[in-house]
Amino acid sequence: MAGVAGGLAQRLGVDPVVMRLAFVVLAFAGGAGVLLYILMWLLAPENDDAAPTRPSGTQHAAGVGFITAGALLVLRAVGLWFGDALVWPVAVAAFGSAVIYARGDVPHDAPWSRLMARFPSGLAETLGRASPLRLVAGAALIATSMAAFLAANDALAAARNVFLAVAAAATGLGLIAGPWAWRTGAQLAEERRERIRTSERAEIAAHLHDSVLQTLALIQRAGSPQEMVSLAHGQERELRAWLYGARSRSDQAMLGAAVESAATRIEQRHHVVVDVVVVGDRPLDQRLEALVSAATEAMTNAARHSGATTISVYVETTEEAVTAYVRDSGSGFVIDAVPRDRGGIAHSMNDRMARHGGTVAIASAPERGTDVELHLPVKER
């Protein structure tokens, strides 16, 4: 078909018919005639007038593949063989790997030039580029070789049996070790809960020792009932803050925490009771700091001048405004009799609130106590 028999007969000086018959006979000898015909066609020299063609890297790979296949057929024919169940799957897997990883720009060697030029250059260039087609084809060849190897060696049936054996073993192991694992997990969880409870009890004991017990000791040594009440009330506020998480609010600089802190300072400094109620809360900013300062001044005035043992502070926060009320049931005073330049009222309260758009209203009368109202509209953002 390709003129190989005729060319060989001409070179050897025999009848072409005899050469063709020889190839036919060898074809029935394990395919040796066909393999020999293909190899001679690939290795036959080209015509002198043919332009030399430089093969590509993919053509190199294809040529090596054909030569390797031919060598395997020769080894199989002469008996140097490890068995079809091993060799052919390995060969197909190697070919698939070469399809995936072979480079198309390997250096060209002169001895391969005439051999590789026999293959179509267009197909070689297409397959030489890294493409999804090459990846799919190579992966399919590798998967086929693995399946063929397992099927030829009865490994698929063995794999099924192994899977069933592993599943049965896992089930048995679960039945044996499952209750033990469950009990162990429950014990570990109980130990963890006990450690948490122990840590909480230790924290409570430390806080009681550092605060409550110390305050009780101070109350025992207090010189007056008013001082005892002040200490007890301050400890009550601190304990409530610790129990209900007010400490976290103060860390975040909230209005309610700032008022509570100011009331605590007044109690410790003047030994009076300051009852604080805060409805609603807001993050503390510059305007609210002014309101807290004014409320602190009102509490200080009540503690110093009213003679009352209890001061009530009520702070209400709405969407429109923040209002603080400071009341005492002390001696009171005549508002018109207070000088205009009185620092506590003029500067600490009126001026501070006015600078931020707030107002101060004071109601007082002798022997009727004093009410101070601080009103600060919420500034729209």
C-alpha positions as semicolon CSV with decimal commas, in nm:
position;residue;x (nm);y (nm);z (nm)
1;M;0,000;0,000;0,000
2;A;0,280;0,239;0,084
3;G;0,535;0,089;-0,160
4;V;0,744;-0,059;0,119
5;A;0,755;-0,412;-0,028
6;G;0,835;-0,281;-0,376
7;G;1,108;-0,051;-0,250
8;L;1,264;-0,323;-0,039
9;A;1,251;-0,571;-0,328
10;Q;1,418;-0,318;-0,554
11;R;1,690;-0,255;-0,295
12;L;1,749;-0,631;-0,238
13;G;1,712;-0,731;-0,607
14;V;1,423;-0,974;-0,562
15;D;1,081;-1,004;-0,718
16;P;0,834;-0,764;-0,553
17;V;0,568;-1,039;-0,551
18;V;0,793;-1,259;-0,341
19;M;0,852;-0,973;-0,096
20;R;0,480;-0,905;-0,065
21;L;0,410;-1,275;0,000
22;A;0,677;-1,272;0,270
23;F;0,506;-0,980;0,448
24;V;0,170;-1,161;0,425
25;V;0,313;-1,479;0,578
26;L;0,483;-1,283;0,857
27;A;0,156;-1,105;0,929
28;F;0,010;-1,435;1,048
29;A;0,312;-1,496;1,274
30;G;0,185;-1,300;1,572
31;G;0,151;-0,981;1,367
32;A;0,524;-0,957;1,306
33;G;0,473;-0,886;0,936
34;V;0,243;-0,591;1,004
35;L;0,480;-0,450;1,266
36;L;0,779;-0,491;1,034
37;Y;0,591;-0,323;0,749
38;I;0,503;-0,021;0,966
39;L;0,856;0,017;1,097
40;M;1,007;0,002;0,750
41;W;0,755;0,256;0,626
42;L;0,850;0,490;0,909
43;L;1,225;0,440;0,867
44;A;1,237;0,438;0,488
45;P;1,444;0,727;0,343
46;E;1,259;1,004;0,164
47;N;1,309;1,104;-0,197
48;D;1,609;1,327;-0,261
49;D;1,391;1,602;-0,406
50;A;1,164;1,616;-0,105
51;A;1,205;1,920;0,114
52;P;1,331;1,831;0,462
53;T;1,071;1,873;0,731
54;R;1,160;1,951;1,088
55;P;0,936;1,742;1,314
56;S;0,762;1,887;1,617
57;G;0,790;1,764;1,972
58;T;0,454;1,590;1,951
59;Q;0,568;1,406;1,640
60;H;0,868;1,288;1,841
61;A;0,638;1,157;2,112
62;A;0,413;0,980;1,862
63;G;0,711;0,814;1,699
64;V;0,846;0,697;2,033
65;G;0,504;0,557;2,117
66;F;0,485;0,355;1,795
67;I;0,837;0,222;1,839
68;T;0,763;0,127;2,201
69;A;0,447;-0,056;2,095
70;G;0,642;-0,240;1,827
71;A;0,911;-0,338;2,075
72;L;0,646;-0,473;2,310
73;L;0,497;-0,682;2,032
74;V;0,841;-0,823;1,948
75;L;0,904;-0,909;2,314
76;R;0,563;-1,073;2,337
77;A;0,630;-1,276;2,023
78;V;0,965;-1,407;2,147
79;G;0,829;-1,495;2,493
80;L;1,000;-1,225;2,700
81;W;0,670;-1,123;2,853
82;F;0,522;-1,061;3,197
83;G;0,167;-1,131;3,086
84;D;-0,098;-0,928;2,906
85;A;-0,279;-0,852;3,234
86;L;0,022;-0,652;3,352
87;V;0,208;-0,515;3,052
88;W;-0,074;-0,368;2,844
89;P;-0,244;-0,176;3,129
90;V;0,096;-0,035;3,232
91;A;0,170;0,062;2,872
92;V;-0,168;0,233;2,829
93;A;-0,123;0,419;3,160
94;A;0,222;0,535;3,053
95;F;0,082;0,653;2,721
96;G;-0,197;0,844;2,897
97;S;0,055;1,009;3,127
98;A;0,264;1,106;2,826
99;V;-0,042;1,258;2,659
100;I;-0,100;1,479;2,965
101;Y;0,255;1,580;3,051
102;A;0,445;1,561;2,720
103;R;0,587;1,897;2,606
104;G;0,554;2,017;2,252
105;D;0,875;2,220;2,245
106;V;1,141;1,956;2,322
107;P;1,466;1,982;2,125
108;H;1,475;1,807;1,786
109;D;1,736;1,545;1,710
110;A;1,849;1,484;1,354
111;P;1,816;1,100;1,365
112;W;1,441;1,135;1,424
113;S;1,371;1,389;1,152
114;R;1,279;1,153;0,869
115;L;1,076;0,933;1,104
116;M;0,869;1,211;1,259
117;A;0,803;1,390;0,930
118;R;0,571;1,104;0,831
119;F;0,301;1,225;1,071
120;P;0,057;1,505;0,980
121;S;0,194;1,830;1,116
122;G;-0,150;1,988;1,170
123;L;-0,266;1,708;1,398
124;A;0,067;1,714;1,579
125;E;0,046;2,087;1,647
126;T;-0,314;2,057;1,769
127;L;-0,232;1,780;2,011
128;G;0,095;1,948;2,108
129;R;-0,080;2,242;2,270
130;A;-0,188;2,199;2,631
131;S;-0,566;2,175;2,605
132;P;-0,860;2,024;2,792
133;L;-0,883;1,763;2,515
134;R;-0,538;1,634;2,604
135;L;-0,619;1,626;2,974
136;V;-0,945;1,438;2,918
137;A;-0,785;1,193;2,676
138;G;-0,491;1,123;2,905
139;A;-0,714;1,081;3,210
140;A;-0,942;0,846;3,016
141;L;-0,645;0,632;2,910
142;I;-0,514;0,611;3,267
143;A;-0,859;0,523;3,406
144;T;-0,907;0,261;3,134
145;S;-0,572;0,102;3,213
146;M;-0,654;0,084;3,583
147;A;-0,994;-0,070;3,517
148;A;-0,842;-0,322;3,276
149;F;-0,575;-0,419;3,528
150;L;-0,830;-0,470;3,806
151;A;-1,067;-0,664;3,581
152;A;-0,791;-0,888;3,442
153;N;-0,669;-0,973;3,791
154;D;-1,020;-1,019;3,945
155;A;-0,947;-0,722;4,170
156;L;-1,290;-0,564;4,125
157;A;-1,461;-0,859;4,292
158;A;-1,193;-0,860;4,559
159;A;-1,241;-0,489;4,616
160;R;-1,613;-0,544;4,668
161;N;-1,540;-0,817;4,919
162;V;-1,287;-0,594;5,094
163;F;-1,542;-0,313;5,113
164;L;-1,801;-0,545;5,266
165;A;-1,543;-0,676;5,512
166;V;-1,441;-0,324;5,615
167;A;-1,806;-0,221;5,656
168;A;-1,879;-0,526;5,871
169;A;-1,568;-0,464;6,082
170;A;-1,660;-0,098;6,129
171;T;-2,013;-0,195;6,236
172;G;-1,884;-0,446;6,486
173;L;-1,630;-0,199;6,621
174;G;-1,904;0,059;6,659
175;L;-2,123;-0,184;6,853
176;I;-1,832;-0,273;7,080
177;A;-1,674;0,069;7,133
178;G;-1,985;0,285;7,090
179;P;-2,118;0,263;7,448
180;W;-1,769;0,314;7,589
181;A;-1,714;0,619;7,368
182;W;-2,054;0,757;7,471
183;R;-1,977;0,715;7,842
184;T;-1,631;0,868;7,797
185;G;-1,776;1,169;7,616
186;A;-2,039;1,218;7,886
187;Q;-1,773;1,200;8,159
188;L;-1,554;1,454;7,979
189;A;-1,850;1,689;7,937
190;E;-1,938;1,656;8,307
191;E;-1,577;1,724;8,407
192;R;-1,574;2,034;8,186
193;R;-1,896;2,162;8,345
194;E;-1,753;2,096;8,692
195;R;-1,437;2,292;8,606
196;I;-1,652;2,583;8,488
197;R;-1,857;2,575;8,809
198;T;-1,542;2,561;9,020
199;S;-1,395;2,859;8,835
200;E;-1,716;3,058;8,881
201;R;-1,728;2,978;9,253
202;A;-1,366;3,087;9,290
203;E;-1,440;3,416;9,111
204;I;-1,743;3,482;9,332
205;A;-1,546;3,402;9,647
206;A;-1,264;3,636;9,543
207;H;-1,506;3,920;9,471
208;L;-1,693;3,871;9,799
209;H;-1,366;3,875;9,989
210;D;-1,234;4,187;9,814
211;S;-1,555;4,390;9,833
212;V;-1,839;4,267;10,054
213;L;-1,631;4,140;10,344
214;Q;-1,416;4,453;10,340
215;T;-1,726;4,673;10,345
216;L;-1,875;4,475;10,635
217;A;-1,553;4,531;10,828
218;L;-1,578;4,906;10,763
219;I;-1,942;4,910;10,875
220;Q;-1,845;4,747;11,203
221;R;-1,598;5,030;11,267
222;A;-1,827;5,309;11,140
223;G;-1,876;5,595;11,382
224;S;-2,226;5,706;11,283
225;P;-2,542;5,548;11,146
226;Q;-2,525;5,774;10,839
227;E;-2,180;5,645;10,753
228;M;-2,299;5,287;10,795
229;V;-2,593;5,345;10,562
230;S;-2,366;5,510;10,307
231;L;-2,121;5,219;10,312
232;A;-2,399;4,964;10,284
233;H;-2,564;5,148;9,998
234;G;-2,237;5,184;9,809
235;Q;-2,168;4,815;9,849
236;E;-2,518;4,735;9,727
237;R;-2,463;4,939;9,411
238;E;-2,126;4,775;9,347
239;L;-2,268;4,427;9,399
240;R;-2,561;4,492;9,167
241;A;-2,324;4,623;8,902
242;W;-2,112;4,311;8,933
243;L;-2,409;4,074;8,925
244;Y;-2,595;4,232;8,634
245;G;-2,300;4,322;8,415
246;A;-2,294;4,697;8,456
247;R;-1,915;4,680;8,445
248;S;-1,925;4,594;8,078
249;R;-2,145;4,896;8,015
250;S;-1,901;5,129;8,190
251;D;-1,620;4,987;7,980
252;Q;-1,819;5,095;7,675
253;A;-1,866;5,452;7,823
254;M;-2,244;5,449;7,854
255;L;-2,456;5,726;8,007
256;G;-2,604;5,508;8,282
257;A;-2,265;5,382;8,395
258;A;-2,129;5,738;8,410
259;V;-2,419;5,850;8,634
260;E;-2,372;5,545;8,859
261;S;-2,001;5,619;8,890
262;A;-2,069;5,982;8,983
263;A;-2,323;5,876;9,247
264;T;-2,072;5,634;9,398
265;R;-1,814;5,912;9,432
266;I;-2,067;6,139;9,601
267;E;-2,161;5,864;9,848
268;Q;-1,800;5,790;9,939
269;R;-1,707;6,156;9,973
270;H;-2,009;6,288;10,166
271;H;-2,148;5,973;10,332
272;V;-2,497;6,011;10,193
273;V;-2,721;5,766;10,010
274;V;-2,774;5,833;9,640
275;D;-3,049;5,627;9,476
276;V;-3,002;5,611;9,098
277;V;-3,260;5,493;8,845
278;V;-3,172;5,497;8,474
279;V;-3,437;5,430;8,209
280;G;-3,284;5,380;7,867
281;D;-2,922;5,434;7,786
282;R;-2,696;5,590;7,527
283;P;-2,325;5,585;7,440
284;L;-2,151;5,869;7,617
285;D;-2,048;6,164;7,398
286;Q;-1,938;6,523;7,463
287;R;-2,293;6,656;7,505
288;L;-2,393;6,378;7,746
289;E;-2,072;6,430;7,942
290;A;-2,189;6,787;8,001
291;L;-2,522;6,657;8,133
292;V;-2,344;6,409;8,363
293;S;-2,121;6,689;8,496
294;A;-2,423;6,909;8,565
295;A;-2,601;6,621;8,742
296;T;-2,288;6,556;8,948
297;E;-2,282;6,921;9,055
298;A;-2,650;6,899;9,154
299;M;-2,581;6,586;9,363
300;T;-2,281;6,757;9,525
301;N;-2,487;7,066;9,618
302;A;-2,757;6,846;9,768
303;A;-2,503;6,646;9,969
304;R;-2,327;6,960;10,099
305;H;-2,607;7,204;10,169
306;S;-2,942;7,026;10,197
307;G;-2,872;6,819;10,506
308;A;-3,063;6,528;10,349
309;T;-2,941;6,176;10,405
310;T;-3,086;6,045;10,078
311;I;-3,065;6,190;9,728
312;S;-3,273;6,055;9,442
313;V;-3,147;6,063;9,083
314;Y;-3,367;5,966;8,790
315;V;-3,236;5,965;8,430
316;E;-3,468;5,903;8,137
317;T;-3,356;5,861;7,777
318;T;-3,596;5,890;7,484
319;E;-3,555;5,937;7,112
320;E;-3,604;6,313;7,147
321;A;-3,412;6,405;7,462
322;V;-3,227;6,299;7,775
323;T;-3,363;6,428;8,105
324;A;-3,206;6,396;8,450
325;Y;-3,385;6,473;8,780
326;V;-3,195;6,525;9,107
327;R;-3,417;6,550;9,417
328;D;-3,353;6,579;9,786
329;S;-3,582;6,626;10,085
330;G;-3,349;6,860;10,268
331;S;-3,373;7,217;10,390
332;G;-3,421;7,378;10,050
333;F;-3,351;7,743;9,971
334;V;-3,497;8,055;9,814
335;I;-3,396;8,059;9,450
336;D;-3,414;8,439;9,412
337;A;-3,180;8,480;9,707
338;V;-2,897;8,295;9,530
339;P;-2,649;8,542;9,376
340;R;-2,630;8,540;8,996
341;D;-2,258;8,474;9,008
342;R;-2,292;8,168;9,232
343;G;-2,040;7,931;9,069
344;G;-2,210;7,599;9,135
345;I;-2,531;7,696;8,962
346;A;-2,420;7,959;8,712
347;H;-2,109;7,793;8,572
348;S;-2,125;7,424;8,656
349;M;-2,488;7,382;8,557
350;N;-2,650;7,665;8,359
351;D;-2,358;7,761;8,134
352;R;-2,251;7,403;8,069
353;M;-2,600;7,292;7,965
354;A;-2,661;7,608;7,758
355;R;-2,345;7,552;7,553
356;H;-2,487;7,220;7,433
357;G;-2,844;7,334;7,377
358;G;-2,978;7,212;7,711
359;T;-3,174;7,376;7,991
360;V;-3,172;7,372;8,371
361;A;-3,486;7,410;8,586
362;I;-3,458;7,437;8,966
363;A;-3,753;7,421;9,206
364;S;-3,689;7,470;9,577
365;A;-3,842;7,617;9,889
366;P;-3,731;7,630;10,251
367;E;-3,788;7,302;10,432
368;R;-3,934;7,145;10,116
369;G;-3,625;7,015;9,951
370;T;-3,491;7,085;9,602
371;D;-3,569;6,950;9,254
372;V;-3,321;7,000;8,969
373;E;-3,424;6,911;8,615
374;L;-3,161;6,887;8,339
375;H;-3,299;6,860;7,986
376;L;-3,080;6,794;7,681
377;P;-3,240;6,748;7,337
378;V;-3,092;6,471;7,127
379;K;-2,893;6,621;6,843
380;E;-3,003;6,486;6,506
381;R;-2,720;6,331;6,305
